[in-house]
Amino acid sequence: MFILDSVLIGGLRFVFDKIAAAVDTELNDETGLREQLLAAQMRSELGELSQAEFDDLEADIVARLREIRTRAGGAAALSPDAYTVAGVEASLEGDEHS
């Protein structure tokens, strides 16, 4: 009886660990959200969504993307204060104009 209980509990634990991993992956997956945003943009361009509906949907998706990046520790990397311009490199090729 003890062996049967151990196997049953071990099997349930395995299943619950897999479910937890799938939920964690889904919560931290930016790809699905980006696809949703692209689909919303296409629906808006086709006239299936009004601009107000698109704006609401876009705000929700962008907020969720920010949450994912914050949880991943990328909030500091997205801050404009974290970057400074050290220099600019430019080149011009072509005919010179007189």
Coordinates of N, CA and C in Angstrom, one line a residue:
M1 N 0.8 -1.2 0.0 CA 0.0 0.0 0.0 C 0.9 1.3 0.0
F2 N 1.9 1.2 0.8 CA 2.8 2.4 0.9 C 3.5 2.7 -0.5
I3 N 3.9 1.6 -1.2 CA 4.5 1.7 -2.5 C 3.6 2.4 -3.5
L4 N 2.3 1.9 -3.5 CA 1.3 2.5 -4.4 C 1.1 3.9 -4.1
D5 N 1.0 4.3 -2.8 CA 0.9 5.7 -2.5 C 2.1 6.6 -2.9
S6 N 3.2 6.0 -2.8 CA 4.5 6.7 -3.2 C 4.5 7.0 -4.7
V7 N 4.1 5.9 -5.5 CA 4.1 6.0 -6.9 C 3.0 7.0 -7.4
L8 N 1.8 7.0 -6.7 CA 0.8 7.9 -7.0 C 1.2 9.3 -6.7
I9 N 1.7 9.6 -5.6 CA 2.2 10.9 -5.2 C 3.3 11.4 -6.1
G10 N 4.2 10.5 -6.5 CA 5.3 10.9 -7.4 C 4.8 11.2 -8.7
G11 N 3.8 10.5 -9.2 CA 3.2 10.8 -10.5 C 2.5 12.1 -10.5
L12 N 1.7 12.3 -9.5 CA 1.0 13.6 -9.4 C 2.0 14.8 -9.3
R13 N 3.0 14.6 -8.6 CA 4.0 15.7 -8.5 C 4.7 16.0 -9.8
F14 N 5.0 14.9 -10.6 CA 5.5 15.1 -11.9 C 4.6 15.9 -12.8
V15 N 3.3 15.5 -12.8 CA 2.3 16.2 -13.6 C 2.2 17.7 -13.2
F16 N 2.1 17.9 -11.9 CA 2.0 19.3 -11.4 C 3.2 20.1 -11.7
D17 N 4.4 19.5 -11.6 CA 5.6 20.2 -12.0 C 5.6 20.6 -13.5
K18 N 5.1 19.7 -14.4 CA 5.0 20.0 -15.8 C 4.0 21.1 -16.0
I19 N 2.9 21.1 -15.3 CA 1.9 22.1 -15.5 C 2.5 23.5 -15.0
A20 N 3.2 23.5 -13.9 CA 3.8 24.7 -13.4 C 4.8 25.3 -14.4
A21 N 5.6 24.4 -15.0 CA 6.6 24.8 -16.0 C 5.9 25.4 -17.2
A22 N 4.8 24.8 -17.6 CA 4.1 25.3 -18.8 C 3.4 26.7 -18.5
V23 N 2.9 26.8 -17.3 CA 2.3 28.1 -17.0 C 3.4 29.2 -16.9
D24 N 4.5 28.9 -16.3 CA 5.6 29.8 -16.2 C 6.1 30.2 -17.6
T25 N 6.2 29.3 -18.5 CA 6.6 29.6 -19.8 C 5.6 30.5 -20.5
E26 N 4.3 30.2 -20.3 CA 3.3 31.0 -21.0 C 3.3 32.4 -20.4
L27 N 3.5 32.6 -19.1 CA 3.5 33.9 -18.5 C 4.7 34.7 -18.9
N28 N 5.8 34.1 -19.2 CA 7.0 34.8 -19.6 C 7.3 34.8 -21.1
D29 N 6.4 34.5 -21.9 CA 6.6 34.4 -23.3 C 6.1 35.6 -24.0
E30 N 7.1 36.4 -24.5 CA 6.8 37.6 -25.3 C 6.3 37.3 -26.7
T31 N 6.7 36.2 -27.2 CA 6.3 35.9 -28.6 C 4.8 35.9 -28.9
G32 N 4.1 35.2 -28.0 CA 2.6 35.2 -28.1 C 2.0 36.6 -28.1
L33 N 2.5 37.4 -27.2 CA 2.0 38.8 -27.0 C 2.3 39.6 -28.3
R34 N 3.5 39.4 -28.8 CA 3.9 40.1 -30.0 C 3.0 39.7 -31.2
E35 N 2.7 38.4 -31.3 CA 1.8 37.9 -32.3 C 0.4 38.5 -32.2
Q36 N -0.1 38.6 -30.9 CA -1.4 39.2 -30.7 C -1.4 40.7 -31.1
L37 N -0.3 41.4 -30.8 CA -0.2 42.8 -31.2 C -0.2 42.9 -32.7
L38 N 0.5 42.1 -33.4 CA 0.6 42.1 -34.9 C -0.8 41.8 -35.4
A39 N -1.5 40.8 -34.9 CA -2.8 40.5 -35.4 C -3.8 41.6 -35.1
A40 N -3.7 42.3 -34.0 CA -4.5 43.4 -33.7 C -4.3 44.6 -34.7
Q41 N -3.0 44.8 -35.0 CA -2.7 45.8 -36.0 C -3.3 45.5 -37.4
M42 N -3.2 44.2 -37.8 CA -3.7 43.8 -39.1 C -5.2 44.0 -39.1
R43 N -5.9 43.6 -38.0 CA -7.4 43.7 -37.9 C -7.8 45.2 -37.9
S44 N -6.9 46.1 -37.3 CA -7.2 47.5 -37.3 C -7.1 48.0 -38.7
E45 N -6.1 47.6 -39.4 CA -5.9 48.1 -40.8 C -7.0 47.6 -41.7
L46 N -7.5 46.4 -41.5 CA -8.6 45.9 -42.3 C -10.0 46.4 -41.9
G47 N -10.0 47.2 -40.8 CA -11.3 47.8 -40.4 C -12.1 46.9 -39.5
E48 N -11.5 45.8 -39.1 CA -12.2 44.9 -38.2 C -12.3 45.4 -36.7
L49 N -11.3 46.3 -36.4 CA -11.2 46.9 -35.1 C -11.2 48.4 -35.2
S50 N -12.0 49.1 -34.3 CA -11.9 50.6 -34.4 C -10.6 51.0 -33.7
Q51 N -10.2 52.3 -33.9 CA -9.0 52.8 -33.4 C -9.0 52.7 -31.8
A52 N -10.1 53.0 -31.3 CA -10.3 53.0 -29.8 C -10.1 51.5 -29.3
E53 N -10.7 50.5 -30.0 CA -10.5 49.1 -29.5 C -9.0 48.7 -29.7
F54 N -8.4 49.2 -30.8 CA -7.0 48.8 -31.0 C -6.1 49.5 -29.9
D55 N -6.4 50.7 -29.6 CA -5.6 51.4 -28.6 C -5.7 50.7 -27.2
D56 N -6.9 50.3 -26.9 CA -7.1 49.5 -25.6 C -6.3 48.2 -25.6
L57 N -6.5 47.5 -26.7 CA -5.8 46.2 -26.8 C -4.2 46.4 -26.8
E58 N -3.8 47.4 -27.5 CA -2.3 47.7 -27.6 C -1.8 48.1 -26.2
A59 N -2.6 48.9 -25.4 CA -2.1 49.3 -24.1 C -2.0 48.1 -23.2
D60 N -3.0 47.2 -23.3 CA -3.0 46.0 -22.5 C -1.8 45.1 -22.8
I61 N -1.5 44.9 -24.1 CA -0.4 44.0 -24.5 C 0.9 44.6 -24.1
V62 N 1.1 45.9 -24.3 CA 2.3 46.6 -23.9 C 2.6 46.5 -22.4
A63 N 1.5 46.7 -21.6 CA 1.6 46.6 -20.2 C 2.1 45.2 -19.8
R64 N 1.5 44.2 -20.4 CA 1.9 42.8 -20.1 C 3.3 42.5 -20.5
L65 N 3.8 43.1 -21.6 CA 5.2 43.0 -22.0 C 6.1 43.6 -21.0
R66 N 5.7 44.8 -20.5 CA 6.5 45.4 -19.5 C 6.6 44.6 -18.2
E67 N 5.5 44.0 -17.8 CA 5.5 43.1 -16.7 C 6.5 41.9 -16.8
I68 N 6.5 41.4 -18.0 CA 7.4 40.2 -18.3 C 8.8 40.7 -18.2
R69 N 9.1 41.8 -18.8 CA 10.5 42.3 -18.7 C 10.9 42.7 -17.3
T70 N 10.0 43.2 -16.5 CA 10.2 43.6 -15.1 C 10.5 42.3 -14.3
R71 N 9.7 41.3 -14.5 CA 10.0 40.0 -13.8 C 11.3 39.4 -14.2
A72 N 11.7 39.6 -15.5 CA 12.9 39.1 -15.9 C 14.1 39.9 -15.5
G73 N 13.9 41.0 -14.9 CA 15.0 41.9 -14.4 C 15.5 42.8 -15.5
G74 N 14.7 43.0 -16.6 CA 15.1 43.8 -17.7 C 14.6 45.2 -17.6
A75 N 14.0 45.6 -16.5 CA 13.4 46.9 -16.3 C 14.5 48.0 -16.4
A76 N 15.7 47.7 -15.8 CA 16.8 48.7 -15.8 C 17.3 48.9 -17.2
A77 N 17.3 47.8 -18.0 CA 17.8 47.9 -19.4 C 16.9 48.7 -20.3
L78 N 15.6 48.8 -19.9 CA 14.7 49.6 -20.7 C 14.6 51.1 -20.3
S79 N 15.3 51.4 -19.3 CA 15.2 52.8 -18.8 C 16.1 53.7 -19.7
P80 N 15.6 54.8 -20.1 CA 16.4 55.7 -20.9 C 17.5 56.3 -20.2
D81 N 17.4 56.4 -18.9 CA 18.5 56.9 -18.1 C 19.7 56.0 -18.0
A82 N 19.6 54.8 -18.4 CA 20.6 53.8 -18.3 C 21.6 53.9 -19.5
Y83 N 21.2 54.7 -20.5 CA 22.0 54.9 -21.7 C 22.6 56.3 -21.9
T84 N 23.8 56.4 -22.4 CA 24.4 57.7 -22.7 C 25.0 57.5 -24.1
V85 N 25.0 58.6 -24.9 CA 25.6 58.6 -26.2 C 27.0 59.0 -26.0
A86 N 27.9 58.1 -26.4 CA 29.3 58.3 -26.3 C 29.9 58.9 -27.6
G87 N 29.3 58.7 -28.7 CA 29.8 59.2 -29.9 C 28.9 58.8 -31.1
V88 N 29.1 59.4 -32.2 CA 28.3 59.1 -33.4 C 29.3 58.8 -34.5
E89 N 29.1 57.8 -35.3 CA 29.9 57.5 -36.4 C 29.0 57.5 -37.7
A90 N 29.5 58.3 -38.6 CA 28.7 58.4 -39.9 C 29.6 58.4 -41.1
S91 N 29.1 57.9 -42.2 CA 29.9 57.9 -43.4 C 29.0 58.2 -44.6
L92 N 29.5 58.9 -45.6 CA 28.8 59.3 -46.7 C 29.5 58.8 -48.0
E93 N 28.8 58.1 -48.8 CA 29.3 57.5 -50.0 C 28.5 58.1 -51.2
G94 N 29.2 58.3 -52.3 CA 28.5 58.8 -53.4 C 29.2 60.0 -54.1
D95 N 28.5 60.6 -55.1 CA 29.1 61.7 -55.8 C 29.0 62.9 -54.9
E96 N 30.1 63.7 -55.1 CA 30.1 65.0 -54.3 C 29.4 66.0 -55.1
H97 N 28.6 66.9 -54.5 CA 27.8 67.9 -55.1 C 28.6 69.2 -55.0
S98 N 28.7 69.9 -56.2 CA 29.5 71.2 -56.2 C 28.6 72.3 -55.8

